[in-house]
Amino acid sequence: MLNILWLGFFLVAAAAALFQWLVLGDPAVFARLITSLFDMADLSVKLMLMLFGTLTLWMGFLKIAESAGLVAGLARLLGPLFRRLMPEVPAGHPALGLITLNFAANALGLDNAATPIGLRAMHALQTLNPEPRSASNAQILFLVLNSSSLTLLPVTIFMYRAQQGAADPTLVFLPILLATSASTLAGLLSVAFMQRLRLHDPVVLAWLGGGALLLGGFMALLASMSAAAVAALSSLMGNLALFGILIAFLAAGAWKRIPVYESFIEGARDGFDVCKGLLPYLVAMLCAVGVLRASGALDVLLDGIRWLAHAGGLDARFVDALPTALVKPFSGSAARALMIETMQHSGPDSFAALLAATVQGSTETTFYVLAVYFGAVGIQRARHAVGCALLADVAGVLASIGVCYWFFG
């Protein structure tokens, strides 16, 4: 799928460029294509340098949290919930710890670091699978929750916004938090319906009901505030959460008397290893998206959708962020490239860029996750995993649009 998508970007760009030259009489289009290629290659290297630092930093602190027992404590806390949502996984099974660590990495927005942990969790769940070629219920729930984007603190998106010159990189913290809550809830409920999970169990009700009450109360508070106050709160909470988590990890490590510096270095080294292979993907996707925009093909597509939105009486500002939403289920790197390109084209603090960042933080690469996670353990029958995961994606996109109009509209 990714091969077809990437090749399609270049072929469509070539066709659009030929049309502009032969029909519209604009030979300068080819100069714009070449300029875009070099500009995007240069941008890829600049982004890579900042991504190296971001992933290395957070993987180092995550290692401190793991060494201090915070991840194991979280696994024990979530144990009663997991036993009801994944009844076929025995209490204390190694898969539960790996799932918790994967969710922790996803919650911090470290999607590239979460993947190797998730693969280990999928292998652990496969040891309990009575039909190795067919996805088990536990594997489906784990995959759908992954594809629903459990992003609570999207540090990499903050990093991209900072690199593009956003006045306040953390401005999208609350929109992403609300949108990812909607996508995760949609994914969980759809899997629960298909697997007939007992959501009325007191423990499940306590978790879901407590979360719903907190989220509902928080949204009621936001509804009573002005737009400027909401934006200021999002900035404050984003920065406070970032720094607070770092201090909490360090304090837990010091309390447990672990060598925090050595643990940080060990985790940072893992982050470096995860990150160093990403540059080719960034170059490939950013250059493909760059020529697509320079050829005029992307603008033609968006203008058509914008016309339909106006004809339906809709506010069409969301249209400029649609490329990120449409591509995200197929390729995270392509969606990331489109988000960055939207920031460059419209400005990092434009409505389109804010919405694209929110969509990027609240949806996931469903088909990529499906192929990698299930392919790694030889699963050929996905059962209801695809439908539930796509439903979560749709919920995330719709929630992102609604929340961004609420916050920034």
mmCIF file of C-alpha atoms in Angstrom:
data_model
loop_
_atom_site.group_PDB
_atom_site.id
_atom_site.type_symbol
_atom_site.label_atom_id
_atom_site.label_comp_id
_atom_site.label_asym_id
_atom_site.label_seq_id
_atom_site.Cartn_x
_atom_site.Cartn_y
_atom_site.Cartn_z
ATOM 1 C CA MET A 1 0.000 0.000 0.000
ATOM 2 C CA LEU A 2 2.773 2.440 0.909
ATOM 3 C CA ASN A 3 4.571 1.740 -2.389
ATOM 4 C CA ILE A 4 1.408 2.529 -4.346
ATOM 5 C CA LEU A 5 0.741 5.677 -2.319
ATOM 6 C CA TRP A 6 4.276 7.035 -2.718
ATOM 7 C CA LEU A 7 4.476 6.256 -6.437
ATOM 8 C CA GLY A 8 1.017 7.740 -6.913
ATOM 9 C CA PHE A 9 2.135 11.079 -5.448
ATOM 10 C CA PHE A 10 4.864 11.395 -8.095
ATOM 11 C CA LEU A 11 2.718 10.178 -10.990
ATOM 12 C CA VAL A 12 -0.114 12.560 -10.143
ATOM 13 C CA ALA A 13 2.380 15.407 -9.767
ATOM 14 C CA ALA A 14 3.900 14.577 -13.168
ATOM 15 C CA ALA A 15 0.485 14.504 -14.860
ATOM 16 C CA ALA A 16 -0.510 17.807 -13.270
ATOM 17 C CA ALA A 17 2.782 19.425 -14.282
ATOM 18 C CA LEU A 18 2.375 18.291 -17.904
ATOM 19 C CA PHE A 19 -1.160 19.698 -17.925
ATOM 20 C CA GLN A 20 0.060 23.060 -16.642
ATOM 21 C CA TRP A 21 2.825 23.144 -19.274
ATOM 22 C CA LEU A 22 0.987 21.866 -22.355
ATOM 23 C CA VAL A 23 -2.515 23.193 -21.683
ATOM 24 C CA LEU A 24 -2.050 26.206 -19.403
ATOM 25 C CA GLY A 25 1.287 27.304 -20.890
ATOM 26 C CA ASP A 26 3.232 27.362 -17.607
ATOM 27 C CA PRO A 27 6.722 25.850 -18.197
ATOM 28 C CA ALA A 28 7.930 27.271 -14.862
ATOM 29 C CA VAL A 29 6.094 24.439 -13.096
ATOM 30 C CA PHE A 30 9.096 22.148 -13.562
ATOM 31 C CA ALA A 31 11.382 24.651 -11.849
ATOM 32 C CA ARG A 32 8.962 24.697 -8.920
ATOM 33 C CA LEU A 33 9.035 20.899 -8.767
ATOM 34 C CA ILE A 34 12.846 20.755 -8.595
ATOM 35 C CA THR A 35 12.986 23.580 -6.050
ATOM 36 C CA SER A 36 10.427 21.766 -3.919
ATOM 37 C CA LEU A 37 12.472 18.543 -4.008
ATOM 38 C CA PHE A 38 15.595 20.267 -2.697
ATOM 39 C CA ASP A 39 13.672 22.334 -0.146
ATOM 40 C CA MET A 40 11.935 19.264 1.270
ATOM 41 C CA ALA A 41 15.175 17.260 1.409
ATOM 42 C CA ASP A 42 16.751 20.115 3.383
ATOM 43 C CA LEU A 43 13.712 20.310 5.678
ATOM 44 C CA SER A 44 13.917 16.549 6.316
ATOM 45 C CA VAL A 45 17.427 16.865 7.721
ATOM 46 C CA LYS A 46 16.430 19.792 9.966
ATOM 47 C CA LEU A 47 13.443 17.867 11.286
ATOM 48 C CA MET A 48 15.579 14.793 11.834
ATOM 49 C CA LEU A 49 18.006 16.666 14.063
ATOM 50 C CA MET A 50 15.192 17.842 16.343
ATOM 51 C CA LEU A 51 13.533 14.411 16.261
ATOM 52 C CA PHE A 52 16.798 12.816 17.386
ATOM 53 C CA GLY A 53 16.819 15.039 20.434
ATOM 54 C CA THR A 54 13.123 14.589 21.245
ATOM 55 C CA LEU A 55 13.020 10.806 21.025
ATOM 56 C CA THR A 56 16.346 10.397 22.775
ATOM 57 C CA LEU A 57 15.212 12.656 25.625
ATOM 58 C CA TRP A 58 11.880 10.961 26.223
ATOM 59 C CA MET A 59 13.130 7.418 25.824
ATOM 60 C CA GLY A 60 15.732 8.231 28.453
ATOM 61 C CA PHE A 61 13.120 9.450 30.936
ATOM 62 C CA LEU A 62 10.807 6.530 30.097
ATOM 63 C CA LYS A 63 13.650 4.155 30.998
ATOM 64 C CA ILE A 64 13.951 5.877 34.393
ATOM 65 C CA ALA A 65 10.217 5.372 34.934
ATOM 66 C CA GLU A 66 10.519 1.705 33.994
ATOM 67 C CA SER A 67 13.529 1.162 36.279
ATOM 68 C CA ALA A 68 11.749 2.931 39.138
ATOM 69 C CA GLY A 69 8.829 0.535 38.893
ATOM 70 C CA LEU A 70 6.292 3.097 37.668
ATOM 71 C CA VAL A 71 5.418 1.014 34.611
ATOM 72 C CA ALA A 72 5.033 -2.134 36.712
ATOM 73 C CA GLY A 73 2.884 -0.178 39.166
ATOM 74 C CA LEU A 74 0.713 1.053 36.331
ATOM 75 C CA ALA A 75 0.378 -2.525 35.096
ATOM 76 C CA ARG A 76 -0.811 -3.617 38.552
ATOM 77 C CA LEU A 77 -3.251 -0.709 38.649
ATOM 78 C CA LEU A 78 -4.646 -1.631 35.230
ATOM 79 C CA GLY A 79 -4.547 -5.368 35.986
ATOM 80 C CA PRO A 80 -8.189 -5.659 37.135
ATOM 81 C CA LEU A 81 -9.358 -3.776 34.042
ATOM 82 C CA PHE A 82 -7.200 -5.869 31.679
ATOM 83 C CA ARG A 83 -8.480 -9.106 33.230
ATOM 84 C CA ARG A 84 -12.025 -8.141 32.252
ATOM 85 C CA LEU A 85 -11.221 -6.709 28.825
ATOM 86 C CA MET A 86 -8.771 -9.539 28.013
ATOM 87 C CA PRO A 87 -10.141 -12.503 29.988
ATOM 88 C CA GLU A 88 -7.977 -15.004 28.105
ATOM 89 C CA VAL A 89 -4.740 -13.359 29.366
ATOM 90 C CA PRO A 90 -3.760 -14.777 32.804
ATOM 91 C CA ALA A 91 -3.041 -12.387 35.654
ATOM 92 C CA GLY A 92 0.659 -11.549 35.828
ATOM 93 C CA HIS A 93 1.378 -12.644 32.245
ATOM 94 C CA PRO A 94 4.367 -10.778 30.684
ATOM 95 C CA ALA A 95 2.092 -9.495 27.917
ATOM 96 C CA LEU A 96 0.320 -7.195 30.386
ATOM 97 C CA GLY A 97 3.523 -5.399 31.336
ATOM 98 C CA LEU A 98 4.519 -4.987 27.692
ATOM 99 C CA ILE A 99 1.036 -3.697 26.799
ATOM 100 C CA THR A 100 1.266 -1.158 29.615
ATOM 101 C CA LEU A 101 4.714 -0.002 28.488
ATOM 102 C CA ASN A 102 3.451 0.285 24.910
ATOM 103 C CA PHE A 103 0.489 2.371 26.060
ATOM 104 C CA ALA A 104 2.840 4.575 28.106
ATOM 105 C CA ALA A 105 5.031 5.254 25.053
ATOM 106 C CA ASN A 106 1.935 5.976 22.950
ATOM 107 C CA ALA A 107 0.542 8.275 25.644
ATOM 108 C CA LEU A 108 3.736 10.335 25.447
ATOM 109 C CA GLY A 109 3.398 10.514 21.669
ATOM 110 C CA LEU A 110 6.515 8.377 21.070
ATOM 111 C CA ASP A 111 4.920 6.365 18.277
ATOM 112 C CA ASN A 112 8.224 5.245 16.736
ATOM 113 C CA ALA A 113 9.458 4.032 20.124
ATOM 114 C CA ALA A 114 6.118 2.353 20.927
ATOM 115 C CA THR A 115 6.253 0.085 17.870
ATOM 116 C CA PRO A 116 9.083 -2.275 18.979
ATOM 117 C CA ILE A 117 7.469 -2.559 22.432
ATOM 118 C CA GLY A 118 4.106 -3.284 20.807
ATOM 119 C CA LEU A 119 5.640 -6.016 18.671
ATOM 120 C CA ARG A 120 6.995 -7.702 21.795
ATOM 121 C CA ALA A 121 3.524 -7.483 23.356
ATOM 122 C CA MET A 122 1.932 -9.009 20.258
ATOM 123 C CA HIS A 123 4.407 -11.908 20.335
ATOM 124 C CA ALA A 124 3.577 -12.473 24.017
ATOM 125 C CA LEU A 125 -0.152 -12.515 23.241
ATOM 126 C CA GLN A 126 0.488 -14.938 20.359
ATOM 127 C CA THR A 127 1.780 -17.523 22.856
ATOM 128 C CA LEU A 128 -1.773 -17.623 24.279
ATOM 129 C CA ASN A 129 -3.493 -17.753 20.890
ATOM 130 C CA PRO A 130 -5.163 -21.164 20.271
ATOM 131 C CA GLU A 131 -5.482 -20.392 16.524
ATOM 132 C CA PRO A 132 -2.133 -18.881 15.450
ATOM 133 C CA ARG A 133 -3.373 -17.832 11.975
ATOM 134 C CA SER A 134 -6.406 -15.966 13.336
ATOM 135 C CA ALA A 135 -6.238 -12.909 15.603
ATOM 136 C CA SER A 136 -7.354 -13.587 19.168
ATOM 137 C CA ASN A 137 -9.761 -11.292 20.975
ATOM 138 C CA ALA A 138 -6.955 -9.902 23.140
ATOM 139 C CA GLN A 139 -4.779 -9.197 20.096
ATOM 140 C CA ILE A 140 -7.643 -7.399 18.357
ATOM 141 C CA LEU A 141 -8.367 -5.213 21.379
ATOM 142 C CA PHE A 142 -4.675 -4.386 21.753
ATOM 143 C CA LEU A 143 -4.360 -3.492 18.064
ATOM 144 C CA VAL A 144 -7.536 -1.380 17.993
ATOM 145 C CA LEU A 145 -6.495 0.580 21.084
ATOM 146 C CA ASN A 146 -3.128 1.161 19.414
ATOM 147 C CA SER A 147 -4.765 2.306 16.195
ATOM 148 C CA SER A 148 -7.096 4.624 18.134
ATOM 149 C CA SER A 149 -4.048 6.701 19.116
ATOM 150 C CA LEU A 150 -3.690 6.764 22.901
ATOM 151 C CA THR A 151 -1.853 10.071 22.732
ATOM 152 C CA LEU A 152 -2.168 12.074 25.945
ATOM 153 C CA LEU A 153 1.029 14.112 25.643
ATOM 154 C CA PRO A 154 2.026 14.466 21.937
ATOM 155 C CA VAL A 155 5.617 15.603 22.406
ATOM 156 C CA THR A 156 6.653 14.889 18.798
ATOM 157 C CA ILE A 157 3.823 17.064 17.462
ATOM 158 C CA PHE A 158 4.916 19.826 19.852
ATOM 159 C CA MET A 159 8.406 19.371 18.412
ATOM 160 C CA TYR A 160 7.234 19.699 14.797
ATOM 161 C CA ARG A 161 5.237 22.825 15.653
ATOM 162 C CA ALA A 162 8.229 24.329 17.431
ATOM 163 C CA GLN A 163 10.490 23.595 14.474
ATOM 164 C CA GLN A 164 8.041 25.317 12.133
ATOM 165 C CA GLY A 165 8.014 28.444 14.276
ATOM 166 C CA ALA A 166 4.698 28.119 16.125
ATOM 167 C CA ALA A 167 4.242 30.842 18.746
ATOM 168 C CA ASP A 168 3.090 28.233 21.288
ATOM 169 C CA PRO A 169 3.891 24.624 20.291
ATOM 170 C CA THR A 170 1.652 23.165 23.038
ATOM 171 C CA LEU A 171 -1.493 25.030 21.934
ATOM 172 C CA VAL A 172 -2.964 21.789 20.517
ATOM 173 C CA PHE A 173 -2.600 19.879 23.802
ATOM 174 C CA LEU A 174 -6.260 20.033 24.882
ATOM 175 C CA PRO A 175 -7.736 19.529 21.376
ATOM 176 C CA ILE A 176 -5.645 16.376 20.917
ATOM 177 C CA LEU A 177 -6.548 15.145 24.407
ATOM 178 C CA LEU A 178 -10.284 15.478 23.698
ATOM 179 C CA ALA A 179 -10.124 14.083 20.148
ATOM 180 C CA THR A 180 -7.988 11.071 21.096
ATOM 181 C CA SER A 181 -10.417 10.341 23.956
ATOM 182 C CA ALA A 182 -13.221 10.148 21.399
ATOM 183 C CA SER A 183 -11.261 7.856 19.054
ATOM 184 C CA THR A 184 -10.158 5.534 21.867
ATOM 185 C CA LEU A 185 -13.679 5.317 23.291
ATOM 186 C CA ALA A 186 -15.096 4.530 19.845
ATOM 187 C CA GLY A 187 -12.504 1.792 19.325
ATOM 188 C CA LEU A 188 -13.095 0.256 22.752
ATOM 189 C CA LEU A 189 -16.895 0.275 22.438
ATOM 190 C CA SER A 190 -16.815 -1.236 18.939
ATOM 191 C CA VAL A 191 -14.539 -4.087 20.084
ATOM 192 C CA ALA A 192 -16.643 -4.604 23.206
ATOM 193 C CA PHE A 193 -19.747 -4.928 21.019
ATOM 194 C CA MET A 194 -18.111 -7.437 18.656
ATOM 195 C CA GLN A 195 -16.569 -9.505 21.467
ATOM 196 C CA ARG A 196 -19.536 -9.146 23.825
ATOM 197 C CA LEU A 197 -17.354 -7.886 26.628
ATOM 198 C CA ARG A 198 -19.110 -7.258 29.930
ATOM 199 C CA LEU A 199 -18.817 -3.490 30.106
ATOM 200 C CA HIS A 200 -21.400 -3.487 32.903
ATOM 201 C CA ASP A 201 -18.846 -5.170 35.189
ATOM 202 C CA PRO A 202 -18.308 -2.926 38.257
ATOM 203 C CA VAL A 203 -14.560 -2.582 37.628
ATOM 204 C CA VAL A 204 -15.030 -1.649 33.947
ATOM 205 C CA LEU A 205 -17.847 0.723 34.840
ATOM 206 C CA ALA A 206 -15.677 2.352 37.477
ATOM 207 C CA TRP A 207 -12.887 2.999 34.951
ATOM 208 C CA LEU A 208 -15.109 4.078 32.056
ATOM 209 C CA GLY A 209 -17.594 5.946 34.223
ATOM 210 C CA GLY A 210 -14.860 7.725 36.139
ATOM 211 C CA GLY A 211 -13.120 8.693 32.928
ATOM 212 C CA ALA A 212 -16.380 9.879 31.371
ATOM 213 C CA LEU A 213 -17.234 11.984 34.437
ATOM 214 C CA LEU A 214 -13.793 13.582 34.488
ATOM 215 C CA LEU A 215 -13.867 14.283 30.755
ATOM 216 C CA GLY A 216 -17.464 15.560 30.871
ATOM 217 C CA GLY A 217 -16.730 17.840 33.806
ATOM 218 C CA PHE A 218 -13.606 19.113 32.097
ATOM 219 C CA MET A 219 -15.507 19.857 28.880
ATOM 220 C CA ALA A 220 -18.214 21.652 30.883
ATOM 221 C CA LEU A 221 -15.494 23.798 32.443
ATOM 222 C CA LEU A 222 -14.032 24.574 29.029
ATOM 223 C CA ALA A 223 -17.483 25.488 27.693
ATOM 224 C CA SER A 224 -17.796 28.145 30.389
ATOM 225 C CA MET A 225 -14.510 29.816 29.384
ATOM 226 C CA SER A 226 -13.695 32.269 26.640
ATOM 227 C CA ALA A 227 -11.685 31.193 23.608
ATOM 228 C CA ALA A 228 -8.637 33.118 24.826
ATOM 229 C CA ALA A 229 -8.873 31.505 28.264
ATOM 230 C CA VAL A 230 -9.186 28.028 26.748
ATOM 231 C CA ALA A 231 -6.113 28.610 24.582
ATOM 232 C CA ALA A 232 -4.163 29.857 27.605
ATOM 233 C CA LEU A 233 -5.263 26.822 29.647
ATOM 234 C CA SER A 234 -4.211 24.445 26.864
ATOM 235 C CA SER A 235 -0.776 26.041 26.764
ATOM 236 C CA LEU A 236 -0.394 25.986 30.556
ATOM 237 C CA MET A 237 -1.536 22.366 30.919
ATOM 238 C CA GLY A 238 0.622 21.175 28.044
ATOM 239 C CA ASN A 239 3.809 22.737 29.407
ATOM 240 C CA LEU A 240 2.961 21.859 33.014
ATOM 241 C CA ALA A 241 2.247 18.227 32.107
ATOM 242 C CA LEU A 242 5.506 17.936 30.175
ATOM 243 C CA PHE A 243 7.648 19.279 32.994
ATOM 244 C CA GLY A 244 5.625 17.595 35.735
ATOM 245 C CA ILE A 245 6.070 14.147 34.195
ATOM 246 C CA LEU A 246 9.837 14.638 33.939
ATOM 247 C CA ILE A 247 10.069 15.650 37.603
ATOM 248 C CA ALA A 248 7.825 12.755 38.653
ATOM 249 C CA PHE A 249 10.035 10.251 36.814
ATOM 250 C CA LEU A 250 13.181 11.687 38.407
ATOM 251 C CA ALA A 251 11.621 11.800 41.878
ATOM 252 C CA ALA A 252 10.486 8.172 41.604
ATOM 253 C CA GLY A 253 13.939 7.125 40.452
ATOM 254 C CA ALA A 254 15.620 8.954 43.333
ATOM 255 C CA TRP A 255 13.148 7.472 45.826
ATOM 256 C CA LYS A 256 13.914 3.957 44.563
ATOM 257 C CA ARG A 257 17.647 4.739 44.717
ATOM 258 C CA ILE A 258 18.273 3.801 41.100
ATOM 259 C CA PRO A 259 21.144 5.452 39.180
ATOM 260 C CA VAL A 260 18.956 7.909 37.269
ATOM 261 C CA TYR A 261 21.748 9.217 35.071
ATOM 262 C CA GLU A 262 22.851 5.752 33.950
ATOM 263 C CA SER A 263 19.228 4.708 33.380
ATOM 264 C CA PHE A 264 18.629 7.830 31.308
ATOM 265 C CA ILE A 265 21.685 7.148 29.155
ATOM 266 C CA GLU A 266 20.571 3.544 28.588
ATOM 267 C CA GLY A 267 17.106 4.631 27.485
ATOM 268 C CA ALA A 268 18.445 7.518 25.430
ATOM 269 C CA ARG A 269 20.708 5.097 23.578
ATOM 270 C CA ASP A 270 17.609 3.051 22.681
ATOM 271 C CA GLY A 271 15.896 6.229 21.476
ATOM 272 C CA PHE A 272 18.901 7.026 19.290
ATOM 273 C CA ASP A 273 18.749 3.544 17.759
ATOM 274 C CA VAL A 274 15.012 3.909 17.059
ATOM 275 C CA CYS A 275 15.426 7.334 15.501
ATOM 276 C CA LYS A 276 18.470 6.906 13.287
ATOM 277 C CA GLY A 277 16.613 4.876 10.660
ATOM 278 C CA LEU A 278 13.840 7.422 10.120
ATOM 279 C CA LEU A 279 15.624 9.912 7.831
ATOM 280 C CA PRO A 280 15.059 7.956 4.569
ATOM 281 C CA TYR A 281 11.320 7.807 5.308
ATOM 282 C CA LEU A 282 11.151 11.519 6.063
ATOM 283 C CA VAL A 283 13.013 12.419 2.865
ATOM 284 C CA ALA A 284 10.881 10.079 0.744
ATOM 285 C CA MET A 285 7.527 11.316 1.998
ATOM 286 C CA LEU A 286 8.296 15.015 2.357
ATOM 287 C CA CYS A 287 9.715 15.158 -1.184
ATOM 288 C CA ALA A 288 6.698 13.301 -2.604
ATOM 289 C CA VAL A 289 4.253 15.641 -0.857
ATOM 290 C CA GLY A 290 6.344 18.655 -1.891
ATOM 291 C CA VAL A 291 6.154 17.882 -5.606
ATOM 292 C CA LEU A 292 2.443 17.091 -5.275
ATOM 293 C CA ARG A 293 1.832 20.580 -3.853
ATOM 294 C CA ALA A 294 4.234 22.287 -6.320
ATOM 295 C CA SER A 295 2.501 20.647 -9.301
ATOM 296 C CA GLY A 296 -0.838 22.166 -8.293
ATOM 297 C CA ALA A 297 -2.553 18.764 -8.052
ATOM 298 C CA LEU A 298 -3.153 18.986 -4.305
ATOM 299 C CA ASP A 299 -4.642 22.468 -4.625
ATOM 300 C CA VAL A 300 -7.034 21.278 -7.345
ATOM 301 C CA LEU A 301 -8.255 18.412 -5.143
ATOM 302 C CA LEU A 302 -8.740 20.681 -2.132
ATOM 303 C CA ASP A 303 -10.492 23.335 -4.224
ATOM 304 C CA GLY A 304 -12.973 20.712 -5.412
ATOM 305 C CA ILE A 305 -13.730 19.550 -1.877
ATOM 306 C CA ARG A 306 -13.940 23.173 -0.720
ATOM 307 C CA TRP A 307 -16.493 23.924 -3.446
ATOM 308 C CA LEU A 308 -18.621 20.977 -2.284
ATOM 309 C CA ALA A 309 -18.392 22.186 1.315
ATOM 310 C CA HIS A 310 -19.506 25.686 0.341
ATOM 311 C CA ALA A 311 -22.334 24.242 -1.741
ATOM 312 C CA GLY A 312 -23.506 22.367 1.344
ATOM 313 C CA GLY A 313 -23.405 25.509 3.445
ATOM 314 C CA LEU A 314 -20.431 24.326 5.544
ATOM 315 C CA ASP A 315 -17.486 26.238 6.922
ATOM 316 C CA ALA A 316 -14.778 24.956 4.559
ATOM 317 C CA ARG A 317 -11.691 25.831 6.600
ATOM 318 C CA PHE A 318 -11.310 22.171 7.556
ATOM 319 C CA VAL A 319 -10.612 21.221 3.934
ATOM 320 C CA ASP A 320 -6.945 22.283 3.993
ATOM 321 C CA ALA A 321 -6.256 19.735 6.747
ATOM 322 C CA LEU A 322 -8.040 16.859 4.986
ATOM 323 C CA PRO A 323 -4.921 15.465 3.237
ATOM 324 C CA THR A 324 -3.471 14.518 6.630
ATOM 325 C CA ALA A 325 -6.735 12.843 7.649
ATOM 326 C CA LEU A 326 -7.144 10.940 4.366
ATOM 327 C CA VAL A 327 -3.591 9.577 4.306
ATOM 328 C CA LYS A 328 -3.134 8.821 8.027
ATOM 329 C CA PRO A 329 -4.755 5.331 7.994
ATOM 330 C CA PHE A 330 -2.262 4.241 5.314
ATOM 331 C CA SER A 331 1.007 5.909 6.264
ATOM 332 C CA GLY A 332 2.162 7.797 9.334
ATOM 333 C CA SER A 333 5.173 9.209 7.513
ATOM 334 C CA ALA A 334 3.004 10.513 4.651
ATOM 335 C CA ALA A 335 0.531 12.058 7.097
ATOM 336 C CA ARG A 336 3.403 13.617 9.035
ATOM 337 C CA ALA A 337 4.786 15.056 5.812
ATOM 338 C CA LEU A 338 1.382 16.476 4.862
ATOM 339 C CA MET A 339 0.967 17.998 8.331
ATOM 340 C CA ILE A 340 4.373 19.694 8.078
ATOM 341 C CA GLU A 341 3.627 20.834 4.531
ATOM 342 C CA THR A 342 0.330 22.330 5.730
ATOM 343 C CA MET A 343 2.223 24.245 8.416
ATOM 344 C CA GLN A 344 4.636 25.573 5.802
ATOM 345 C CA HIS A 345 1.920 26.428 3.290
ATOM 346 C CA SER A 346 -0.650 27.977 5.649
ATOM 347 C CA GLY A 347 1.465 28.908 8.682
ATOM 348 C CA PRO A 348 2.001 26.840 11.856
ATOM 349 C CA ASP A 349 -0.714 28.709 13.790
ATOM 350 C CA SER A 350 -3.321 28.745 11.016
ATOM 351 C CA PHE A 351 -6.589 26.878 11.517
ATOM 352 C CA ALA A 352 -5.585 24.293 8.899
ATOM 353 C CA ALA A 353 -2.236 23.615 10.591
ATOM 354 C CA LEU A 354 -3.799 23.357 14.050
ATOM 355 C CA LEU A 355 -6.442 20.937 12.748
ATOM 356 C CA ALA A 356 -3.846 18.860 10.877
ATOM 357 C CA ALA A 357 -1.778 18.582 14.067
ATOM 358 C CA THR A 358 -4.867 17.554 16.042
ATOM 359 C CA VAL A 359 -5.788 14.897 13.478
ATOM 360 C CA GLN A 360 -2.211 13.636 13.473
ATOM 361 C CA GLY A 361 -2.306 13.287 17.256
ATOM 362 C CA SER A 362 -5.719 11.629 17.538
ATOM 363 C CA THR A 363 -5.644 9.047 14.716
ATOM 364 C CA GLU A 364 -3.284 6.244 13.810
ATOM 365 C CA THR A 365 -1.849 4.413 10.803
ATOM 366 C CA THR A 366 -4.436 1.629 10.898
ATOM 367 C CA PHE A 367 -3.292 -0.410 7.901
ATOM 368 C CA TYR A 368 0.376 -0.023 8.778
ATOM 369 C CA VAL A 369 -0.229 -1.136 12.392
ATOM 370 C CA LEU A 370 -2.365 -4.023 11.138
ATOM 371 C CA ALA A 371 0.279 -5.178 8.654
ATOM 372 C CA VAL A 372 3.244 -4.839 11.030
ATOM 373 C CA TYR A 373 1.702 -6.185 14.237
ATOM 374 C CA PHE A 374 -0.240 -9.065 12.720
ATOM 375 C CA GLY A 375 2.405 -9.807 10.095
ATOM 376 C CA ALA A 376 5.086 -10.107 12.779
ATOM 377 C CA VAL A 377 3.299 -13.092 14.328
ATOM 378 C CA GLY A 378 1.939 -14.639 11.126
ATOM 379 C CA ILE A 379 -1.743 -13.758 11.600
ATOM 380 C CA GLN A 380 -3.671 -13.963 8.334
ATOM 381 C CA ARG A 381 -7.268 -13.538 9.524
ATOM 382 C CA ALA A 382 -7.839 -10.158 11.150
ATOM 383 C CA ARG A 383 -11.538 -10.794 11.906
ATOM 384 C CA HIS A 384 -13.193 -7.549 13.085
ATOM 385 C CA ALA A 385 -9.938 -5.670 13.774
ATOM 386 C CA VAL A 386 -9.987 -3.533 10.593
ATOM 387 C CA GLY A 387 -13.582 -2.354 10.931
ATOM 388 C CA CYS A 388 -13.217 -1.414 14.598
ATOM 389 C CA ALA A 389 -9.909 0.377 13.985
ATOM 390 C CA LEU A 390 -11.285 2.393 11.049
ATOM 391 C CA LEU A 391 -14.309 3.369 13.129
ATOM 392 C CA ALA A 392 -11.916 4.742 15.752
ATOM 393 C CA ASP A 393 -10.084 6.710 13.039
ATOM 394 C CA VAL A 394 -13.309 8.248 11.736
ATOM 395 C CA ALA A 395 -14.317 9.198 15.289
ATOM 396 C CA GLY A 396 -10.919 10.816 15.815
ATOM 397 C CA VAL A 397 -11.131 12.879 12.617
ATOM 398 C CA LEU A 398 -14.690 14.063 13.289
ATOM 399 C CA ALA A 399 -13.842 14.878 16.900
ATOM 400 C CA SER A 400 -10.739 16.774 15.764
ATOM 401 C CA ILE A 401 -12.780 18.925 13.384
ATOM 402 C CA GLY A 402 -15.424 19.664 16.014
ATOM 403 C CA VAL A 403 -12.911 20.398 18.774
ATOM 404 C CA CYS A 404 -10.795 22.680 16.586
ATOM 405 C CA TYR A 405 -13.833 24.722 15.552
ATOM 406 C CA TRP A 406 -14.683 24.962 19.240
ATOM 407 C CA PHE A 407 -11.172 25.994 20.306
ATOM 408 C CA PHE A 408 -9.933 27.982 17.337
ATOM 409 C CA GLY A 409 -13.055 28.784 15.293
#
